Coordinates of C-alpha atoms and ligand atoms in Angstrom, one line a residue:
X6 CA 95.1 92.9 94.9
X7 CA 93.0 96.0 95.8
X8 CA 94.5 99.2 94.5
X9 CA 93.7 102.1 96.8
X10 CA 93.8 105.8 96.0
X11 CA 93.5 108.5 98.7
X12 CA 92.3 112.1 98.6
X13 CA 93.6 114.0 101.7
X14 CA 96.9 112.8 103.1
X15 CA 96.3 114.0 106.6
X16 CA 96.4 112.3 110.0
X17 CA 93.6 109.6 109.3
X18 CA 95.3 108.8 106.0
X19 CA 98.7 108.5 107.7
X20 CA 97.3 106.1 110.3
X21 CA 95.6 104.1 107.6
X22 CA 98.9 103.7 105.6
X23 CA 101.1 103.0 108.6
X24 CA 98.6 100.6 110.2
X25 CA 98.0 98.8 106.9
X26 CA 101.7 98.1 106.3
X27 CA 102.2 97.1 109.9
X28 CA 99.3 94.7 109.6
X29 CA 100.8 93.2 106.4
X30 CA 104.0 92.6 108.3
X31 CA 102.2 91.0 111.2
X32 CA 103.6 93.7 113.5
X33 CA 100.3 94.3 115.3
X34 CA 96.9 92.8 116.0
X35 CA 94.0 94.1 114.0
X36 CA 92.4 95.9 117.0
X37 CA 90.0 98.6 115.8
X38 CA 89.1 96.8 112.5
X39 CA 85.5 95.8 113.3
X40 CA 85.2 92.7 111.0
X41 CA 88.7 91.4 111.6
X42 CA 87.4 88.2 113.2
X43 CA 85.3 87.3 110.1
X44 CA 86.7 85.6 107.0
X45 CA 86.1 87.8 103.9
X46 CA 87.5 87.3 100.4
X47 CA 90.1 90.0 101.1
X48 CA 92.1 91.1 104.0
X49 CA 94.6 93.9 104.6
X50 CA 97.2 91.8 102.9
X51 CA 95.4 92.5 99.6
X52 CA 95.4 96.3 100.0
X53 CA 98.0 98.4 98.2
X54 CA 98.2 102.2 98.2
X55 CA 98.8 103.4 94.7
X56 CA 97.9 107.1 94.6
X57 CA 97.6 109.9 97.1
X58 CA 96.5 113.5 96.6
X59 CA 96.6 116.7 98.8
X60 CA 96.5 120.5 98.4
X61 CA 99.0 121.3 101.2
X62 CA 102.0 122.7 99.4
X63 CA 104.3 121.3 102.0
X64 CA 103.1 117.7 101.1
X65 CA 102.7 117.9 97.3
X66 CA 105.6 116.2 95.5
X67 CA 107.0 114.6 98.7
X68 CA 106.9 110.8 99.0
X69 CA 104.0 109.1 100.8
X70 CA 106.4 107.4 103.2
X71 CA 108.1 110.7 104.1
X72 CA 104.7 112.5 104.7
X73 CA 103.3 109.6 106.8
X74 CA 106.6 109.4 108.8
X75 CA 106.5 113.1 109.6
X76 CA 102.7 113.0 110.5
X77 CA 103.3 110.1 113.0
X78 CA 106.7 111.0 114.4
X79 CA 107.0 109.9 118.0
X80 CA 103.6 108.1 117.8
X81 CA 104.0 105.1 115.5
X82 CA 107.0 103.6 113.8
X83 CA 106.3 103.6 110.1
X84 CA 107.5 100.5 108.2
X85 CA 110.0 100.9 105.4
X86 CA 107.7 99.1 102.9
X87 CA 105.3 102.0 102.8
X88 CA 105.4 103.1 99.1
X89 CA 107.6 106.0 98.0
X90 CA 105.0 107.3 95.6
X91 CA 104.8 111.1 95.3
X92 CA 101.8 113.0 96.7
X93 CA 100.0 114.5 93.8
X94 CA 98.4 117.9 93.6
X95 CA 94.6 117.8 94.1
X96 CA 92.0 120.4 93.4
X97 CA 90.8 123.3 95.5
X98 CA 87.4 123.7 93.7
X99 CA 85.0 125.6 95.9
X100 CA 86.5 124.3 99.1
X101 CA 89.5 126.5 99.9
X102 CA 87.8 128.8 102.4
X103 CA 90.0 129.1 105.5
X104 CA 92.4 126.3 104.6
X105 CA 95.0 128.8 103.5
X106 CA 94.9 130.3 107.0
X107 CA 96.3 126.9 108.3
X108 CA 98.9 126.1 105.6
X109 CA 99.8 127.2 102.1
X110 CA 97.5 125.5 99.5
X111 CA 97.7 124.8 95.8
X112 CA 95.3 123.1 93.4
X113 CA 95.8 122.1 89.8
X114 CA 92.4 123.6 89.0
X115 CA 93.8 127.1 89.7
X116 CA 95.6 127.1 86.3
X117 CA 93.7 124.7 84.1
X118 CA 90.2 125.1 85.4
X119 CA 88.2 122.5 87.4
X120 CA 86.8 120.5 84.5
X121 CA 90.2 119.7 82.9
X122 CA 91.7 119.0 86.3
X123 CA 88.9 116.5 87.0
X124 CA 89.5 114.9 83.6
X125 CA 93.2 114.7 84.4
X126 CA 92.7 113.1 87.8
X127 CA 90.2 110.6 86.2
X128 CA 93.0 109.6 83.8
X129 CA 95.5 109.1 86.6
X130 CA 93.0 106.9 88.5
X131 CA 92.5 104.8 85.4
X132 CA 96.2 104.5 84.7
X133 CA 96.8 102.9 88.0
X134 CA 93.7 100.7 87.5
X135 CA 92.2 101.9 90.8
X136 CA 89.7 99.7 92.7
X137 CA 88.8 101.7 95.8
X138 CA 89.1 105.4 96.6
X139 CA 89.2 106.8 100.2
X140 CA 88.0 110.4 100.6
X141 CA 89.8 111.9 103.6
X142 CA 90.1 115.6 102.8
X143 CA 89.3 118.3 105.3
X144 CA 85.6 118.8 106.1
X145 CA 84.2 121.3 103.6
X146 CA 80.9 123.2 103.1
X147 CA 78.8 121.5 100.3
X148 CA 75.2 120.9 99.4
X149 CA 73.5 118.0 97.7
X150 CA 72.7 118.3 93.9
X151 CA 69.8 115.8 93.9
X152 CA 69.7 115.8 90.0
X153 CA 72.4 114.5 87.6
X154 CA 71.9 117.3 85.1
X155 CA 72.3 120.0 87.8
X156 CA 75.5 118.2 89.0
X157 CA 76.9 118.0 85.4
X158 CA 76.2 121.7 84.9
X159 CA 77.9 122.6 88.1
X160 CA 81.0 120.5 87.1
X161 CA 81.0 122.5 83.8
X162 CA 80.9 125.8 85.6
X163 CA 83.5 124.8 88.2
X164 CA 80.9 125.1 91.0
X165 CA 81.4 122.0 93.0
X166 CA 83.3 121.2 96.2
X167 CA 86.6 119.3 96.2
X168 CA 85.0 116.0 97.4
X169 CA 82.3 116.3 94.7
X170 CA 85.0 116.9 92.1
X171 CA 86.9 113.8 93.3
X172 CA 83.8 111.7 93.4
X173 CA 83.0 112.8 89.8
X174 CA 86.6 112.0 88.7
X175 CA 86.3 108.6 90.2
X176 CA 83.0 108.0 88.3
X177 CA 84.7 109.1 85.1
X178 CA 87.6 106.7 85.8
X179 CA 85.2 103.9 86.3
X180 CA 83.6 104.6 82.9
X181 CA 87.0 104.9 81.2
X182 CA 88.3 101.6 82.6
X183 CA 84.9 99.9 82.1
X184 CA 85.1 98.4 85.5
X185 CA 83.4 99.1 88.8
X186 CA 85.1 101.3 91.4
X187 CA 84.1 102.2 95.0
X188 CA 84.4 105.7 96.4
X189 CA 84.3 105.6 100.2
X190 CA 83.4 109.1 101.5
X191 CA 84.5 109.4 105.1
X192 CA 83.8 113.2 105.4
X193 CA 80.4 114.9 105.8
X194 CA 79.9 116.1 102.2
X195 CA 76.6 114.5 101.0
X196 CA 77.6 112.0 98.3
X197 CA 76.0 108.7 99.3
X198 CA 73.2 111.0 100.5
X199 CA 73.0 112.8 97.1
X200 CA 70.7 111.0 94.7
X201 CA 72.7 112.5 91.8
X202 CA 75.9 110.8 92.8
X203 CA 74.2 107.6 93.7
X204 CA 72.6 107.5 90.2
X205 CA 75.9 108.2 88.4
X206 CA 77.6 105.4 90.3
X207 CA 74.7 103.1 89.6
X208 CA 75.0 103.8 85.9
X209 CA 78.7 102.9 86.1
X210 CA 78.1 99.7 88.1
X211 CA 80.1 101.4 90.9
X212 CA 79.5 102.2 94.5
X213 CA 79.6 105.3 96.6
X214 CA 79.6 104.6 100.3
X215 CA 79.2 107.3 103.0
X216 CA 78.8 109.7 104.5
X217 CA 81.2 110.7 107.3
X218 CA 82.9 107.9 109.2
X219 CA 81.3 107.1 112.5
X220 CA 83.9 107.0 115.2
X221 CA 84.3 108.5 118.6
X222 CA 81.2 109.8 120.4
X223 CA 78.5 109.5 117.7
X224 CA 78.2 105.7 117.6
X225 CA 78.4 105.6 121.4
X226 CA 75.6 108.2 121.6
X227 CA 73.6 106.1 119.1
X228 CA 74.0 103.0 121.2
X229 CA 73.1 104.8 124.5
X230 CA 70.0 106.3 122.9
X231 CA 69.0 102.9 121.7
X232 CA 69.3 101.5 125.2
X233 CA 67.0 104.3 126.5
X234 CA 64.6 103.9 123.6
X235 CA 64.2 100.1 124.1
X236 CA 63.3 100.8 127.8
X237 CA 60.8 103.5 126.8
X238 CA 62.6 106.1 128.8
X239 CA 61.9 109.7 127.7
X240 CA 65.0 111.6 127.0
X241 CA 64.9 115.2 128.2
X242 CA 68.1 116.4 126.6
X243 CA 71.5 115.3 125.2
X244 CA 74.6 117.4 125.5
X245 CA 77.8 116.2 123.8
X246 CA 81.1 118.1 123.7
X247 CA 84.1 117.3 121.6
X248 CA 87.3 119.2 122.0
X249 CA 90.4 118.2 120.1
X250 CA 93.8 119.5 119.1
X251 CA 94.4 118.1 115.6
X252 CA 94.1 120.0 112.3
X253 CA 90.7 118.4 111.7
X254 CA 89.4 120.3 114.8
X255 CA 91.3 123.4 113.7
X256 CA 89.5 123.3 110.3
X257 CA 86.2 123.0 112.2
X258 CA 86.7 126.3 113.9
X259 CA 85.7 127.7 110.5
X260 CA 81.9 128.2 110.9
X261 CA 80.7 126.7 107.5
X262 CA 82.9 123.6 108.1
X263 CA 81.5 123.1 111.7
X264 CA 78.0 123.3 110.4
X265 CA 78.6 120.3 108.1
X266 CA 79.6 118.2 111.2
X267 CA 76.6 119.3 113.2
X268 CA 74.3 118.1 110.4
X269 CA 75.8 114.6 110.3
X270 CA 76.1 114.2 114.0
X271 CA 72.6 115.4 114.9
X272 CA 70.6 113.0 112.7
X273 CA 71.1 110.2 115.2
X274 CA 68.7 111.7 117.8
X275 CA 65.4 111.7 116.0
X276 CA 66.2 108.6 113.9
X277 CA 66.8 106.5 117.0
X278 CA 64.4 108.0 119.6
X279 CA 61.6 108.7 117.1
X280 CA 61.3 112.3 118.5
X281 CA 63.7 115.2 118.5
X282 CA 64.9 115.6 122.1
X283 CA 66.7 118.9 122.7
X284 CA 70.3 118.4 122.0
X285 CA 73.7 120.1 121.5
X286 CA 76.0 117.7 119.5
X287 CA 78.9 119.3 117.6
X288 CA 82.6 119.8 117.7
X289 CA 83.0 122.3 120.4
X290 CA 86.5 123.6 120.2
X291 CA 90.2 123.4 119.4
X292 CA 93.0 123.3 121.9
X293 CA 96.4 122.4 120.4
X294 CA 97.9 120.5 123.4
X295 CA 95.1 117.9 123.4
X296 CA 96.5 116.7 120.1
X297 CA 94.7 113.8 118.4
X298 CA 93.5 112.4 121.7
X299 CA 90.3 114.4 121.9
X300 CA 88.1 115.0 125.0
X301 CA 84.5 114.0 124.8
X302 CA 81.9 114.6 127.4
X303 CA 78.2 113.6 127.3
X304 CA 75.3 114.3 129.6
X305 CA 71.9 112.8 129.1
X306 CA 68.8 113.1 131.3
X307 CA 65.7 111.0 131.0
X308 CA 62.4 110.4 132.7
X309 CA 62.0 106.9 134.1
X310 CA 59.0 105.0 135.7
X311 CA 56.9 107.0 138.1
X312 CA 58.2 110.2 136.5
X313 CA 61.6 110.2 138.2
X314 CA 64.6 111.6 136.4
X315 CA 67.9 109.8 135.8
X316 CA 71.2 111.1 134.4
X317 CA 74.2 109.6 132.6
X318 CA 77.5 111.4 132.4
X319 CA 80.3 110.0 130.2
X320 CA 83.8 111.5 129.9
X321 CA 86.5 110.0 127.6
X322 CA 89.8 110.8 125.9
X323 CA 90.0 109.0 122.6
X324 CA 92.5 108.8 119.8
X325 CA 90.6 110.3 116.9
X326 CA 92.4 109.5 113.7
X327 CA 93.4 105.8 114.3
X328 CA 89.7 105.0 115.0
X329 CA 88.7 106.0 111.4
X330 CA 91.8 104.5 109.9
X331 CA 90.8 101.1 111.4
X332 CA 87.3 101.4 109.8
X333 CA 89.0 102.2 106.5
X334 CA 90.9 98.9 106.5
X335 CA 87.5 97.1 106.6
X336 CA 85.7 99.4 104.2
X337 CA 88.3 98.9 101.5
X338 CA 88.0 95.1 101.6
X339 CA 84.2 95.2 102.0
X340 CA 83.8 97.6 99.0
X341 CA 85.8 95.4 96.7
X342 CA 83.9 92.3 97.7
X343 CA 80.6 94.2 97.2
X344 CA 81.6 95.3 93.8
X345 CA 82.4 91.7 92.8
X346 CA 78.9 90.7 93.9
X347 CA 77.4 93.3 91.6
X348 CA 76.4 95.9 94.3
X349 CA 76.0 99.4 92.8
X350 CA 74.8 102.8 93.7
X351 CA 75.2 102.8 97.4
X352 CA 74.8 100.2 100.1
X353 CA 72.8 101.0 103.2
X354 CA 73.7 98.0 105.4
X355 CA 77.4 98.9 105.3
X356 CA 76.8 102.7 105.6
X357 CA 74.5 102.2 108.6
X358 CA 77.4 100.7 110.7
X359 CA 80.4 102.7 109.4
X360 CA 78.9 106.1 108.7
X361 CA 77.5 109.0 110.8
X362 CA 75.0 109.9 108.1
X363 CA 74.3 106.6 106.2
X364 CA 73.2 107.0 102.6
X365 CA 71.0 106.8 100.6
X366 CA 69.1 110.1 101.3
X367 CA 66.5 109.8 104.0
X368 CA 67.9 106.4 105.2
X369 CA 67.6 106.2 109.0
X370 CA 70.4 106.2 111.5
X371 CA 70.2 103.1 113.7
X372 CA 72.1 102.0 116.8
X373 CA 75.5 100.7 115.8
X374 CA 75.0 97.5 117.9
X375 CA 71.9 96.7 115.6
X376 CA 73.6 97.9 112.5
X377 CA 76.6 95.7 113.1
X378 CA 74.6 92.5 113.3
X379 CA 72.3 93.5 110.4
X380 CA 75.4 94.1 108.3
X381 CA 77.0 90.8 109.2
X382 CA 73.8 88.9 108.4
X383 CA 73.5 90.7 105.0
X384 CA 77.2 90.1 104.1
X385 CA 76.6 86.4 105.1
X386 CA 73.5 86.2 102.8
X387 CA 75.6 87.6 100.0
X388 CA 78.4 85.1 100.6
X389 CA 80.9 87.8 101.4
X390 CA 81.3 86.6 105.0
X391 CA 82.0 82.9 105.3
X392 CA 79.3 81.3 107.4
Ligands
LIG6 N1 87.9 110.0 113.7 C1 88.2 110.9 112.8 O1 89.3 111.4 112.8 C2 87.2 111.3 111.8 C3 85.9 110.8 111.9 C4 85.0 111.1 110.9 C5 85.4 111.9 109.8 N2 86.6 112.4 109.8 C6 87.0 113.3 108.7 O2 88.1 112.7 107.9 C7 88.8 113.8 107.3 C8 90.2 113.7 107.6 O3 90.5 113.8 109.0 P1 92.0 114.1 109.4 O4 92.0 114.0 110.9 O5 93.0 113.2 108.7 O6 92.2 115.6 109.0 P2 93.6 116.3 108.6 O7 93.3 117.8 108.7 O8 94.8 115.7 109.3 O9 93.8 115.9 107.1 C9 93.0 116.4 106.0 C10 94.0 116.5 104.8 O10 93.2 116.8 103.7 C11 93.9 117.7 102.9 N3 93.0 118.5 102.0 C12 92.2 119.5 102.3 N4 91.5 119.9 101.2 C13 91.9 119.1 100.2 C14 91.6 119.0 98.9 N5 90.7 119.8 98.3 N6 92.2 118.0 98.1 C15 93.1 117.1 98.7 N7 93.4 117.2 100.0 C16 92.8 118.2 100.7 C17 94.6 118.6 103.9 O11 95.7 119.3 103.4 C18 95.1 117.5 104.9 O12 96.3 117.0 104.6 C19 88.2 115.1 107.9 O13 87.2 115.7 107.0 C20 87.4 114.6 109.1 O14 86.4 115.4 109.5 C21 87.6 112.1 110.7

């Protein structure tokens, strides 16, 4: 059994929970789970959600099943066997800016201070004997610490972001339990890209994977750029618009939060082309009626043989949250298998496929089509994927 805890019980988390329990019941095919066709030591059948945290006052204390049902009403039928565990109160840390404009928020650090709140969450994670943690909170502004002492000082002074607080709590839980735990960071906060967190996790024989799940337009852009690079076409510019109507896009209308996405999305260009072609790649706007099925448009021009200019235009409407939830189903089982093989710190080959900004720091982004086969080969070598 893989015991899963979740931070951020929003739309992606709701799709993960509903999809997971539907898969367990055999109610649907595992479309959107990239490694579904391979045999790994664990499947979705082994995943069980044991804890969930949020800071939205309307969710805290309600049951997971109730919150998932209300998030997916009219979209997906939620199976009755989704656990009735209560959503617990998370921490706001340094990450509350603007959230309270969207909904009423509350964090347990407001009363007892961040350090004690982290300690308390670490105890809760150990009590349930957690194996894998999914971080799915709203995108927040945060910087890398680089150095473990600086990170620990910031924890003492309550000067870390919520995702950093959760990653630290998970590290403490792993130490307390004396067993490895994986923290899968699906948001842009640099954790797998922060040498301080990677070092902490290494010391605890644990894993931090990240950062920022690669769904939607970014992996497609990476593969298109690879196609052009392989043919030695010179890219003149890349324009990519993303407009959505879910609360993730609403949160990104707050400037510091948008900047975090811009950072993780833009690293693909130079890493794949080898030069920094002029580009505009960022979440562009929020329009409520689009809902979760966002609109993506891409325009790329390049110079081909004899100096002529070609152009590619792509338009798509894609369901945003289920895409990441499908990746999470794989990441949970891969993380557990990696821990059992003794992997610690972070793990580039998995990050390179599933993440927009694959850790460790300064690791390159590569085309997902290459990353996929490199990862499968690596997992085969380790005996995680059966030959
Ligand atoms: N395809 C995708 O949807 C995709 C891809 C890559 C990354 N992401 C990232 O995944 C995250 C979740 O996306 P979503 O669509 O579910 O967003 P969402 O807005 O529906 O959910 C976020 C949830 O996190 C909660 N939250 C905010 N701050 C918190 C805190 N400090 N502690 C605990 N909970 C907190 C919110 O109350 C909300 O319930 C976002 O950061 C998003 O950028 C999504």
